[in-house]
Amino acid sequence: MIGPFPATEFLELHRRLALTIAPSNGEEPRRRLLADLLDSHGIAHHSDNAGNLIASVGNGPWQDSVVLDAHLDVVERGGALEVHNDGECLRGLGVADDLAAVTVLALALVRLAQGGESFPLQLVFLFSTGEEGLGNLRG
């Protein structure tokens, strides 16, 4: 079982994600930021033809997997030009849709991978692309 994330860790990753511009069909910079985070913790991952970033923990057949998904792209220009932290929350373009979920999934994946716990199912963490606007749900 993993505990709560320290607020400073959550807010810092969340801010970095929001400031990394990634509109639909242009998610590579944000995907690279997450891939670097996973690499720094020794977590295996790959990207598919749609540009989704995929990592997993646990074992079990694919058909029994649980997939946790959050999309990387943000409307309009693809991210915030600045992010305001009022001590309790972040404000800026894209911080809620869907970068809060991306941050939670990324930190949960790191904790679970470091915990060494055994899971009877495979937990697949999918950071998907193309959800907003003209992205047409390609991921």
CSV table of C-alpha atoms in Angstrom, one decimal:
chain,number,residue,atom,x,y,z
A,1,MET,CA,0.0,0.0,0.0
A,2,ILE,CA,1.3,3.5,-0.8
A,3,GLY,CA,0.7,6.5,1.4
A,4,PRO,CA,-0.1,10.1,0.4
A,5,PHE,CA,2.3,12.0,-1.7
A,6,PRO,CA,4.1,14.9,-0.1
A,7,ALA,CA,2.4,18.1,-1.3
A,8,THR,CA,5.6,19.6,-2.4
A,9,GLU,CA,6.5,16.6,-4.6
A,10,PHE,CA,3.0,16.6,-6.2
A,11,LEU,CA,2.9,20.3,-6.8
A,12,GLU,CA,6.3,20.5,-8.3
A,13,LEU,CA,5.7,17.7,-10.8
A,14,HIS,CA,2.3,19.1,-11.5
A,15,ARG,CA,3.8,22.5,-12.2
A,16,ARG,CA,6.5,21.1,-14.5
A,17,LEU,CA,3.9,19.2,-16.5
A,18,ALA,CA,1.7,22.2,-16.9
A,19,LEU,CA,4.6,24.4,-18.1
A,20,THR,CA,5.6,21.8,-20.6
A,21,ILE,CA,3.6,22.7,-23.7
A,22,ALA,CA,1.8,19.7,-25.3
A,23,PRO,CA,-1.2,20.4,-27.4
A,24,SER,CA,-3.1,17.5,-29.2
A,25,ASN,CA,-0.7,16.0,-31.8
A,26,GLY,CA,2.2,17.6,-30.1
A,27,GLU,CA,2.6,15.7,-26.8
A,28,GLU,CA,6.2,14.7,-27.2
A,29,PRO,CA,7.7,17.2,-24.8
A,30,ARG,CA,5.4,16.2,-22.0
A,31,ARG,CA,5.8,12.5,-22.8
A,32,ARG,CA,9.6,13.0,-22.7
A,33,LEU,CA,9.4,14.7,-19.3
A,34,LEU,CA,7.4,11.7,-17.9
A,35,ALA,CA,9.8,9.2,-19.6
A,36,ASP,CA,12.7,10.9,-18.0
A,37,LEU,CA,11.0,10.6,-14.6
A,38,LEU,CA,10.4,6.9,-15.1
A,39,ASP,CA,14.0,6.4,-16.3
A,40,SER,CA,15.3,8.1,-13.2
A,41,HIS,CA,13.5,5.5,-11.1
A,42,GLY,CA,14.5,2.5,-13.3
A,43,ILE,CA,10.9,2.0,-14.5
A,44,ALA,CA,10.6,0.3,-17.9
A,45,HIS,CA,8.2,1.9,-20.3
A,46,HIS,CA,7.6,2.2,-24.0
A,47,SER,CA,5.6,4.4,-26.5
A,48,ASP,CA,3.3,3.0,-29.1
A,49,ASN,CA,2.5,4.2,-32.7
A,50,ALA,CA,0.0,6.7,-31.3
A,51,GLY,CA,2.5,8.3,-29.0
A,52,ASN,CA,1.1,6.9,-25.8
A,53,LEU,CA,3.5,6.3,-22.9
A,54,ILE,CA,2.9,2.9,-21.3
A,55,ALA,CA,4.4,1.3,-18.2
A,56,SER,CA,3.2,-1.4,-15.8
A,57,VAL,CA,3.7,-3.1,-12.5
A,58,GLY,CA,2.5,-6.5,-11.4
A,59,ASN,CA,2.0,-9.7,-13.1
A,60,GLY,CA,-0.9,-11.6,-14.8
A,61,PRO,CA,-2.4,-12.1,-18.2
A,62,TRP,CA,-3.2,-9.1,-20.3
A,63,GLN,CA,-6.9,-9.9,-20.4
A,64,ASP,CA,-7.0,-9.5,-16.6
A,65,SER,CA,-5.0,-6.2,-16.5
A,66,VAL,CA,-6.3,-3.0,-15.0
A,67,VAL,CA,-5.6,0.1,-17.1
A,68,LEU,CA,-5.2,3.5,-15.5
A,69,ASP,CA,-5.3,6.3,-18.1
A,70,ALA,CA,-4.8,10.0,-18.1
A,71,HIS,CA,-4.3,12.1,-21.2
A,72,LEU,CA,-1.2,14.2,-21.9
A,73,ASP,CA,-2.6,16.8,-24.2
A,74,VAL,CA,-4.1,20.1,-23.1
A,75,VAL,CA,-6.5,22.4,-25.1
A,76,GLU,CA,-5.5,25.5,-27.0
A,77,ARG,CA,-1.7,26.1,-26.9
A,78,GLY,CA,-1.2,22.9,-24.9
A,79,GLY,CA,-0.2,24.2,-21.5
A,80,ALA,CA,0.2,27.1,-19.2
A,81,LEU,CA,2.6,30.0,-19.8
A,82,GLU,CA,2.6,30.4,-16.0
A,83,VAL,CA,1.3,28.5,-13.1
A,84,HIS,CA,0.1,30.2,-9.9
A,85,ASN,CA,0.4,28.3,-6.6
A,86,ASP,CA,-1.7,29.8,-3.8
A,87,GLY,CA,-0.5,27.3,-1.3
A,88,GLU,CA,-3.4,24.9,-1.7
A,89,CYS,CA,-3.8,24.5,-5.5
A,90,LEU,CA,-2.3,25.4,-8.8
A,91,ARG,CA,-4.0,27.6,-11.3
A,92,GLY,CA,-3.1,27.7,-15.0
A,93,LEU,CA,-4.2,26.3,-18.4
A,94,GLY,CA,-4.5,22.5,-18.2
A,95,VAL,CA,-3.7,21.9,-14.6
A,96,ALA,CA,-7.0,20.2,-13.9
A,97,ASP,CA,-7.7,18.6,-17.3
A,98,ASP,CA,-6.0,16.3,-17.2
A,99,LEU,CA,-2.6,17.0,-15.7
A,100,ALA,CA,-3.8,16.5,-12.1
A,101,ALA,CA,-4.6,12.9,-13.1
A,102,VAL,CA,-1.3,12.5,-15.0
A,103,THR,CA,0.6,13.7,-11.9
A,104,VAL,CA,-1.3,11.3,-9.6
A,105,LEU,CA,-0.7,8.3,-11.9
A,106,ALA,CA,3.0,9.1,-12.4
A,107,LEU,CA,3.7,9.4,-8.7
A,108,ALA,CA,1.6,6.3,-7.9
A,109,LEU,CA,3.5,4.3,-10.5
A,110,VAL,CA,6.9,5.4,-9.0
A,111,ARG,CA,5.7,4.4,-5.5
A,112,LEU,CA,4.4,1.1,-6.6
A,113,ALA,CA,7.4,0.2,-8.6
A,114,GLN,CA,9.7,1.1,-5.7
A,115,GLY,CA,7.7,-0.7,-3.2
A,116,GLY,CA,8.6,-4.2,-4.4
A,117,GLU,CA,5.1,-5.5,-3.7
A,118,SER,CA,3.7,-8.3,-5.7
A,119,PHE,CA,0.4,-7.8,-7.5
A,120,PRO,CA,-1.7,-10.7,-8.9
A,121,LEU,CA,-2.8,-8.4,-11.7
A,122,GLN,CA,-0.9,-6.3,-14.1
A,123,LEU,CA,-1.5,-2.5,-13.5
A,124,VAL,CA,-1.0,-0.7,-16.8
A,125,PHE,CA,-0.3,3.0,-16.6
A,126,LEU,CA,-1.3,4.7,-19.8
A,127,PHE,CA,-0.4,8.3,-20.5
A,128,SER,CA,-2.5,8.8,-23.7
A,129,THR,CA,-2.4,11.2,-26.5
A,130,GLY,CA,-5.0,13.0,-28.7
A,131,GLU,CA,-7.8,13.4,-26.3
A,132,GLU,CA,-8.5,17.1,-26.8
A,133,GLY,CA,-10.0,18.9,-29.8
A,134,LEU,CA,-8.6,17.8,-33.1
A,135,GLY,CA,-6.7,14.9,-31.4
A,136,ASN,CA,-9.7,12.7,-32.2
A,137,LEU,CA,-8.9,10.3,-29.4
A,138,ARG,CA,-6.1,8.8,-31.4
A,139,GLY,CA,-4.3,7.5,-28.3
